[in-house]
PDB file of C-alpha atoms in Angstrom:
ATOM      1  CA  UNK A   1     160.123  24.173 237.050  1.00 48.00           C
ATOM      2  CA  UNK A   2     159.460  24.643 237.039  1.00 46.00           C
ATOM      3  CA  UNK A   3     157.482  25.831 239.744  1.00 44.00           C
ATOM      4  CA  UNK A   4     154.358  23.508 240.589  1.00 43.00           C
ATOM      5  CA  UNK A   5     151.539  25.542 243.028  1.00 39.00           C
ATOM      6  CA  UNK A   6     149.374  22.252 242.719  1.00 38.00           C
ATOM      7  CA  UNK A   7     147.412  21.347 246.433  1.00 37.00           C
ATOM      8  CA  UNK A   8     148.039  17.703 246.800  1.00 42.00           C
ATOM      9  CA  UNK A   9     145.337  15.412 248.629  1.00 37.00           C
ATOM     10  CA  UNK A  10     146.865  14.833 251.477  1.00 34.00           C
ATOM     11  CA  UNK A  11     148.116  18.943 252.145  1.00 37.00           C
ATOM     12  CA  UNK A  12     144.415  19.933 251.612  1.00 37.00           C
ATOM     13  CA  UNK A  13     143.508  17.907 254.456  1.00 32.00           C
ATOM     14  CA  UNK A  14     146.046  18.514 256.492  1.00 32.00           C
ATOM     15  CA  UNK A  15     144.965  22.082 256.053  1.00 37.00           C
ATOM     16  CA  UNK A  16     141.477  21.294 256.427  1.00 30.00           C
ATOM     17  CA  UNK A  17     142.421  19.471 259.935  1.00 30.00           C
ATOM     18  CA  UNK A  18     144.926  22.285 261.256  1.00 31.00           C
ATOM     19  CA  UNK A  19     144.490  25.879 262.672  1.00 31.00           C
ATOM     20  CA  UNK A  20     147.142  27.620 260.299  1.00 39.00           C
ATOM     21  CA  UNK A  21     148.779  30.081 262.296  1.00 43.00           C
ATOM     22  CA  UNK A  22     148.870  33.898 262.448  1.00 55.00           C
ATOM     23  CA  UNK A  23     151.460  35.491 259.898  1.00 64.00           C
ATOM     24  CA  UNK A  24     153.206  38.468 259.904  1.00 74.00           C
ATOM     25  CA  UNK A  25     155.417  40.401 257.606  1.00 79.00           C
ATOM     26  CA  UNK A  26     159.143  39.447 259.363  1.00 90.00           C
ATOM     27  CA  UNK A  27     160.376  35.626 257.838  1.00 92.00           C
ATOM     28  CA  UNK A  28     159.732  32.969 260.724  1.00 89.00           C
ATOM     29  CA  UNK A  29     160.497  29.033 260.725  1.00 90.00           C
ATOM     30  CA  UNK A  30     157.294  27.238 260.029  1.00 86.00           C
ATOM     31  CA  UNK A  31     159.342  23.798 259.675  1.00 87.00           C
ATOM     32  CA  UNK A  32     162.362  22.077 260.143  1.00 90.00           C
ATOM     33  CA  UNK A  33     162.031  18.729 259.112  1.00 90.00           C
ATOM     34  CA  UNK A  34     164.058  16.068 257.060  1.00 94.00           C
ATOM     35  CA  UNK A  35     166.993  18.352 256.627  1.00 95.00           C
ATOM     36  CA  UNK A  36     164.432  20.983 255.075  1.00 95.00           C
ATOM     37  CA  UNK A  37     164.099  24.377 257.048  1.00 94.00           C
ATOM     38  CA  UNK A  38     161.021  25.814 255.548  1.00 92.00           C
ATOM     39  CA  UNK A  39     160.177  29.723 256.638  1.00 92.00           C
ATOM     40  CA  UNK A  40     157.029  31.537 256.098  1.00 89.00           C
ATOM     41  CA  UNK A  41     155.917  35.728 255.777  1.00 90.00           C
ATOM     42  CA  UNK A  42     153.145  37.704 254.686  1.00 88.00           C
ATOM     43  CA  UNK A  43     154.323  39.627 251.253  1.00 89.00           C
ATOM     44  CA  UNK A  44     154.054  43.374 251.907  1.00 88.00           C
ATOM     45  CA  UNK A  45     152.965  43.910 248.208  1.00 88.00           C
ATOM     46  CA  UNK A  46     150.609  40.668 247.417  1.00 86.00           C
ATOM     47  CA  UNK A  47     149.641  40.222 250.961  1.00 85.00           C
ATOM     48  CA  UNK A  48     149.830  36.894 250.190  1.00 86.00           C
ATOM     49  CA  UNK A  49     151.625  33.837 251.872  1.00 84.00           C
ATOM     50  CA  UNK A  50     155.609  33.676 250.645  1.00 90.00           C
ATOM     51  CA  UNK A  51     157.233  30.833 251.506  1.00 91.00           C
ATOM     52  CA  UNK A  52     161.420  30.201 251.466  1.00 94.00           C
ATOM     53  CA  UNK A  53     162.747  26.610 252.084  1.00 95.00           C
ATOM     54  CA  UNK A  54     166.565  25.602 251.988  1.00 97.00           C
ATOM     55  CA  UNK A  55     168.530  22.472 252.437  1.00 97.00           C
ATOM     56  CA  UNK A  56     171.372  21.045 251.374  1.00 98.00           C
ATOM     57  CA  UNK A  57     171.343  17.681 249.952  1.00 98.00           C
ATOM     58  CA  UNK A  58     173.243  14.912 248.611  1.00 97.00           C
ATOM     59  CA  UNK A  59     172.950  15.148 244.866  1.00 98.00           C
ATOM     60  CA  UNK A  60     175.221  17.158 242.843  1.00 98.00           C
ATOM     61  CA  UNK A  61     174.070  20.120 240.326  1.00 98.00           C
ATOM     62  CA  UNK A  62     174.630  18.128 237.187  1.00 98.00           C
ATOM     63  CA  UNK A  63     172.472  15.848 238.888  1.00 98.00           C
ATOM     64  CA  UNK A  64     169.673  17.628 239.733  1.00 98.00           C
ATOM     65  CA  UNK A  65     169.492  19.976 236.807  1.00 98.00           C
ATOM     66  CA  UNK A  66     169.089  16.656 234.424  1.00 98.00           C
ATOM     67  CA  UNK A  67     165.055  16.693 235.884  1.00 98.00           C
ATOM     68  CA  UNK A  68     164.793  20.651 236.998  1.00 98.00           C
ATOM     69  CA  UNK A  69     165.906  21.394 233.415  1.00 97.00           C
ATOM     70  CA  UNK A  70     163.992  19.094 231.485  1.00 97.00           C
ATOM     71  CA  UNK A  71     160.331  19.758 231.515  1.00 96.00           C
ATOM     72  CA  UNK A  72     159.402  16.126 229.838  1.00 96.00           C
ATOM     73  CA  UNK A  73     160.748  15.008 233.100  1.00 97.00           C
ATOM     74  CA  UNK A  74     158.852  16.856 235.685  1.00 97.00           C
ATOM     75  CA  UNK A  75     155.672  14.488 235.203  1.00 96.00           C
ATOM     76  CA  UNK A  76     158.309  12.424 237.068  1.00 97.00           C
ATOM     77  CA  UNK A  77     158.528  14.965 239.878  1.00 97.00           C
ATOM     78  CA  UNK A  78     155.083  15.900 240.323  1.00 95.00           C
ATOM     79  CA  UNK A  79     152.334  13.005 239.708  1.00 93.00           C
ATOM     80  CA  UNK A  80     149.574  15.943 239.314  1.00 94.00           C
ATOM     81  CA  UNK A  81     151.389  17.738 236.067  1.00 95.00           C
ATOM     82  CA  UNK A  82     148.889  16.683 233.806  1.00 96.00           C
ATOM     83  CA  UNK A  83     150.065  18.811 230.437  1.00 97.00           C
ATOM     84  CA  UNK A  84     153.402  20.740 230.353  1.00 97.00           C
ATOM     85  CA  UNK A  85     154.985  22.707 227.777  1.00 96.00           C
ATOM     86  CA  UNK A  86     157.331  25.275 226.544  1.00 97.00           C
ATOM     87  CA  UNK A  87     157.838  27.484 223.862  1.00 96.00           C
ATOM     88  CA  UNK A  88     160.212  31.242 222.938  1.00 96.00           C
ATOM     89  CA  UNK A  89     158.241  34.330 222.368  1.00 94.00           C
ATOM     90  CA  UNK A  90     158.356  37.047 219.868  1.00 91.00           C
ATOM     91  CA  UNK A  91     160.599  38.440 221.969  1.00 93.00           C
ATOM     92  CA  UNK A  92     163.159  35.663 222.315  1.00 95.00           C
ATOM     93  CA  UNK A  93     161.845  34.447 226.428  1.00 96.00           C
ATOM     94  CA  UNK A  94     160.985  31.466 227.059  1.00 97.00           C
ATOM     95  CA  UNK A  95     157.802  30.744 228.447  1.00 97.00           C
ATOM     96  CA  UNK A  96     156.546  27.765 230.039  1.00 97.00           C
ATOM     97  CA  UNK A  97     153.072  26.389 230.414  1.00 97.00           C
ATOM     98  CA  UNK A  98     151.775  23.862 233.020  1.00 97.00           C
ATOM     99  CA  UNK A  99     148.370  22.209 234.572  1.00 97.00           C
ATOM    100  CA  UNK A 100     147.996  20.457 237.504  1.00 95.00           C
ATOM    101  CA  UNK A 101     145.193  17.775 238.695  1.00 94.00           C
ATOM    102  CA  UNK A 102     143.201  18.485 242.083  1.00 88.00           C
ATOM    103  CA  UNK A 103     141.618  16.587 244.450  1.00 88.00           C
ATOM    104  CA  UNK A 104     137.615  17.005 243.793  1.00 85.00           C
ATOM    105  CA  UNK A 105     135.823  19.509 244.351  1.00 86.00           C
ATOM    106  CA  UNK A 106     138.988  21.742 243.678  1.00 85.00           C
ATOM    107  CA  UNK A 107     139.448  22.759 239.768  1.00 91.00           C
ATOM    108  CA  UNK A 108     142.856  22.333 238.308  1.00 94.00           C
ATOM    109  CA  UNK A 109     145.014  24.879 238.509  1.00 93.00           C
ATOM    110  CA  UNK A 110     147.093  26.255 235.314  1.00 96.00           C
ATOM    111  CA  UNK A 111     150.525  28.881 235.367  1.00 96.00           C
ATOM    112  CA  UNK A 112     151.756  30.804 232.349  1.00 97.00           C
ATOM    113  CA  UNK A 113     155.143  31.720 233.360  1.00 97.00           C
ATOM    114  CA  UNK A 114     157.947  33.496 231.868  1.00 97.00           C
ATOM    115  CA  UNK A 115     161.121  31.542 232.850  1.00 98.00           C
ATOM    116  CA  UNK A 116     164.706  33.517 233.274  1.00 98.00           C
ATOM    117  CA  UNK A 117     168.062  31.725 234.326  1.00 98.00           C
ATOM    118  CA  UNK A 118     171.075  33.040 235.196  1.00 97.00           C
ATOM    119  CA  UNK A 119     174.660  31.036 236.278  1.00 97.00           C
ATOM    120  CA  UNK A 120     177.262  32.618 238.291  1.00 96.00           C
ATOM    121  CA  UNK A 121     179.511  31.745 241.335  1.00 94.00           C
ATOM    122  CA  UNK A 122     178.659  28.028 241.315  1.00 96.00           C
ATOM    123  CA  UNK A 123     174.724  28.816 241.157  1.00 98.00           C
ATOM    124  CA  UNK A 124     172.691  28.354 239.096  1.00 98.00           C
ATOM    125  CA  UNK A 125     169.109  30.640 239.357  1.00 98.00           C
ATOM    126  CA  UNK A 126     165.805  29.640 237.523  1.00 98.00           C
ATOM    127  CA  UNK A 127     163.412  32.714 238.278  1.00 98.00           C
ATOM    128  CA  UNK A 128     158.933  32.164 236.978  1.00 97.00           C
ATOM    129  CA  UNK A 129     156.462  35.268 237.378  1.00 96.00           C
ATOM    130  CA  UNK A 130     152.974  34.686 235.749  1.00 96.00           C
ATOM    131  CA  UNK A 131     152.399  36.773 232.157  1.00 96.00           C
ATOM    132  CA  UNK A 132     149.846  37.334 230.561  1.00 90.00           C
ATOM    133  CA  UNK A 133     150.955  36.888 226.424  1.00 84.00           C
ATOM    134  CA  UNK A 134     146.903  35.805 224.958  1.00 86.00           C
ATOM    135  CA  UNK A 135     146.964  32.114 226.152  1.00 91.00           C
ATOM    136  CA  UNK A 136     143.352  31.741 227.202  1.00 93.00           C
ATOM    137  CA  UNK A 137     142.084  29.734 230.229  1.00 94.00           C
ATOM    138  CA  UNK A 138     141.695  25.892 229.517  1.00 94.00           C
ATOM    139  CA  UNK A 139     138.133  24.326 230.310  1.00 95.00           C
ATOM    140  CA  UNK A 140     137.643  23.335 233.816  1.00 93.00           C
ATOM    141  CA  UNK A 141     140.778  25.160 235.403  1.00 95.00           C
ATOM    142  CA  UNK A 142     141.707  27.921 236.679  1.00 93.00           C
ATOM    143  CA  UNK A 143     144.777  30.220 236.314  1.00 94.00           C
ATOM    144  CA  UNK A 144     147.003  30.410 239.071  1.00 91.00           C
ATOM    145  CA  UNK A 145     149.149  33.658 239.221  1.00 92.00           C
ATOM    146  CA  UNK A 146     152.788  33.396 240.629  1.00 93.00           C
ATOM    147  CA  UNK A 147     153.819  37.048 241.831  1.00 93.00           C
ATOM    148  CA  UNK A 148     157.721  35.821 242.550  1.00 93.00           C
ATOM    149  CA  UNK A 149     158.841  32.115 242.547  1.00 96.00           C
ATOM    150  CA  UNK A 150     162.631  31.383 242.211  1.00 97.00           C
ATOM    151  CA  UNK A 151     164.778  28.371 242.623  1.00 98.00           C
ATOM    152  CA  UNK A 152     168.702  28.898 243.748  1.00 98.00           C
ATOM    153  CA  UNK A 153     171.134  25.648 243.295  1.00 98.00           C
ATOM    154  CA  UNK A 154     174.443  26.086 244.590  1.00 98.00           C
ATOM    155  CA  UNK A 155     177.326  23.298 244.454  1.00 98.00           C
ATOM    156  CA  UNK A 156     178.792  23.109 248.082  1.00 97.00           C
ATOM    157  CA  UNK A 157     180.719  19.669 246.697  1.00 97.00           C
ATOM    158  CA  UNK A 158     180.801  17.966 243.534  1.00 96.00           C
ATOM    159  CA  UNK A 159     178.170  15.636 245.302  1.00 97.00           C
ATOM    160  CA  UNK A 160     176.333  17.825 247.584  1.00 98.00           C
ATOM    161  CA  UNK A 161     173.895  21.252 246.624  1.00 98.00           C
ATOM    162  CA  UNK A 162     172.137  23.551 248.492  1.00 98.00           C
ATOM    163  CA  UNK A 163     168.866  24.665 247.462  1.00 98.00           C
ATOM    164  CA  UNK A 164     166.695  27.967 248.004  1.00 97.00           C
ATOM    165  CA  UNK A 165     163.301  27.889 246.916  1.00 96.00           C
ATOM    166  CA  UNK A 166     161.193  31.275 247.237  1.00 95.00           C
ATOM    167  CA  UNK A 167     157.189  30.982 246.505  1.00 92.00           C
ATOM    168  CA  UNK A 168     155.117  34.009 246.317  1.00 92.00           C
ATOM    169  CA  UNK A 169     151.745  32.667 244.260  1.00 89.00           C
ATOM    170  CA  UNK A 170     147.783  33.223 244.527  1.00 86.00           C
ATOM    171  CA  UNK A 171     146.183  29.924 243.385  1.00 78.00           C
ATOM    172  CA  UNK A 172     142.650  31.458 242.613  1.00 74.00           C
ATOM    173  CA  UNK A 173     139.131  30.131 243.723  1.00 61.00           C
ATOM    174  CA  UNK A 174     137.438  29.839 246.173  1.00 53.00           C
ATOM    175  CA  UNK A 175     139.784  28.271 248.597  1.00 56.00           C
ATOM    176  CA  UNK A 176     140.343  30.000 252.457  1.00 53.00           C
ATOM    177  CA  UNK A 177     143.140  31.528 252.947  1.00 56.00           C
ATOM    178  CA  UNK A 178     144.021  29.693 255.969  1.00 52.00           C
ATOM    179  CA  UNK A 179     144.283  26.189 254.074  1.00 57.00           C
ATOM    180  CA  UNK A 180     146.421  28.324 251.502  1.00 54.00           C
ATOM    181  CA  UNK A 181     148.893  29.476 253.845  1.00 56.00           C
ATOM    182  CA  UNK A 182     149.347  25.599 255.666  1.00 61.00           C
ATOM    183  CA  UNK A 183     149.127  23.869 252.292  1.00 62.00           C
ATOM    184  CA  UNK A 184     152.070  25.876 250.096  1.00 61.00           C
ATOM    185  CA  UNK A 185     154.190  26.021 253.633  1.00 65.00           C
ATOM    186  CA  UNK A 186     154.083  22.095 253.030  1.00 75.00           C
ATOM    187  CA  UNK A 187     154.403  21.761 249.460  1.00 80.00           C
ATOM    188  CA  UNK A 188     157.528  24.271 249.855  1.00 88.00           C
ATOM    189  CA  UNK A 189     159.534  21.370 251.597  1.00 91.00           C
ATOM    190  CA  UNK A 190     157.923  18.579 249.796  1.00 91.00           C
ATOM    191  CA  UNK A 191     158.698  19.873 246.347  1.00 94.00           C
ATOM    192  CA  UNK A 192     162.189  20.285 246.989  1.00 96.00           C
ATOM    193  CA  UNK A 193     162.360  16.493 248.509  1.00 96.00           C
ATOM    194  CA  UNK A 194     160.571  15.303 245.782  1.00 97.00           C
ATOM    195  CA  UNK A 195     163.183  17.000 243.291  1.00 98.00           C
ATOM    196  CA  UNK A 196     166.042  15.121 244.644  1.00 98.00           C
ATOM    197  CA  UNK A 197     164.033  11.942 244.959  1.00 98.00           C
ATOM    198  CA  UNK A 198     163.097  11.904 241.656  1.00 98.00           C
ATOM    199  CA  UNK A 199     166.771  12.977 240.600  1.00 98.00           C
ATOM    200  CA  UNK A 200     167.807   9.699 242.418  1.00 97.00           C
ATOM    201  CA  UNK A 201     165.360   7.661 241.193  1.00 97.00           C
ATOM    202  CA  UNK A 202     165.539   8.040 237.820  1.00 98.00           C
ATOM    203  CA  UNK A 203     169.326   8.410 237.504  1.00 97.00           C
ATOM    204  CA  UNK A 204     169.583  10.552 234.590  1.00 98.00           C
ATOM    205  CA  UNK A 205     172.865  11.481 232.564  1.00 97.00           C
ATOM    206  CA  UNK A 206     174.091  14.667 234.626  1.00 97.00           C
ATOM    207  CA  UNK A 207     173.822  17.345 232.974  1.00 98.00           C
ATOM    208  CA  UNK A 208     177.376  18.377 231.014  1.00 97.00           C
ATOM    209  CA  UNK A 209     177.188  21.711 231.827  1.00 96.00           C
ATOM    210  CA  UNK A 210     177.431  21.656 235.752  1.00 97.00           C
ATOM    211  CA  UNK A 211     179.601  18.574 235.627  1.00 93.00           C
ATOM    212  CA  UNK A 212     182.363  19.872 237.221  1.00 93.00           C
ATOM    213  CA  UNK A 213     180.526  22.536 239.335  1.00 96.00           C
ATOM    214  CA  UNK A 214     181.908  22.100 243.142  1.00 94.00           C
ATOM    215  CA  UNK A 215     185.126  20.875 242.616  1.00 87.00           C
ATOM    216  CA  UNK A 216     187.901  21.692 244.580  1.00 86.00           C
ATOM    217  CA  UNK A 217     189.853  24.221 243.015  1.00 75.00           C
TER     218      UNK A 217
END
C-alpha cells in the first residue's frame, strides 16, 4: 500500500497547533524519532511537500510483506481505510483503489493508483502514481492525487529490514498548505511504525517468497 495520504485526528491538530516550517528544494531532517529519520523538500516539479523516511527495524521481509502485500490486511494498518480494492487493467497493471475516513469537517479522501513492483538485490520495490482509467469520484470525497509514492524493503538480516518510504501527493481541498506540509511529515514516520506494528501484531504466515531473503550467504 499501499500508500495511505489519510490526515489522522491527532496530525491535523498538531498541524493546526504548530508553525510548519519554511521548505526549500535541498532534502533536510524534519525528524528523528523512534529509530525513524524522516526528511522533508519542496518537489521542483509539483511544488508540493515530498517527504522520505527510513529505518531499519526488527521484522524480517517475509514478515512484513504478509500485511504490505495483502490489501484485505491494510484495514489492519490503517484504522481510517474505509473501502479498499484491487483489480488488472486492459492492459495487464494492476491498479488499486482506496478511501480513507477524516476527521469532520475534512471530506474523505480517495487514490486511484497504478501499482508496479520490482525485486532485485534483496529489495523488494512497490512504486503508486495516481491514473486516471474512468473511475469516477465517490459521493462525499475527494480524490487525492499521488505524483510519486514508493516503498523500498531491503533484508539487512533474516530478522531485520530497512525501509525507504518516498511521498510526493496533493490531497485536494481546501486545506492550507502549511498543515499539509506538518501533517504528511508525521504520517511519513507513523505509517512506517504502524506497518511493523501491525506486522507484529497480527503475526501472519511470512510470506514464502522472501523467506529466505537476508541470509547469510
Amino acid at each position: 500500500m499501499a500508500s495511505q495520504t489519510h490526515i489522522s485526528p491527532l496530525l491535523f491538530l498538531a498541524a493546526i497547533a504548530t508553525a510548519a516550517a519554511k521548505l526549500t528544494p535541498e532534502w533536510r531532517v524534519v525528524s528523528a524519532a523512534k529509530g525513524v529519520t524522516t526528511r522533508a523538500r519542496i518537489d521542483a516539479t509539483s511544488q508540493l511537500c515530498a517527504v522520505h523516511g527510513e529505518a531499519v527495524v526488527e521484522a524480517s521481509v517475509a514478515e512484513l510483506m504478509s500485511v504490505f502485500g495483502d490489501l484485505d490486511q491494510h484495514g489492519h494498518w490503517d484504522a481510517t481505510l474505509v473501502d479498499a480494492r484491487e483489480w488488472t487493467g486492459a492492459d495487464g497493471g494492476t491498479y488499486v483503489y482506496q478511501r480513507f475516513k477524516q476527521p469532520w469537517p475534512v471530506r474523505d479522501r480517495e487514490l486511484v493508483l497504478r501499482r508496479r513492483e520490482w525485486r532485485r538485490n534483496q529489495t523488494v520495490s512497490v512504486h503508486f502514481e495516481s491514473v486516471d482509467e474512468g473511475t469516477p469520484v465517490a459521493p462525499g470525497a475527494v480524490r487525492t492525487l499521488a505524483h510519486t509514492v514508493w516503498w523500498n524493503f531491503t533484508a539487512v538480516s533474516e530478522t531485520e529490514t530497512l525501509i525507504s518510504h518516498y511521498s510526493c501527493v496533493d490531497p485536494g481541498g481546501a486545506i492550507p498548505a502549511w498543515a499539509r506540509d506538518l501533517a504528511v511529515q508525521r504520517w511519513c514516520q507513523s505509517q512506517i511504525l504502524a506497518l511493523v506494528d501491525t506486522a507484529r501484531r497480527l503475526g501472519l504466515r511470512p510470506v514464502p517468497a522472501f523467506a529466505s531473503w537476508g541470509a547469510p550467504r
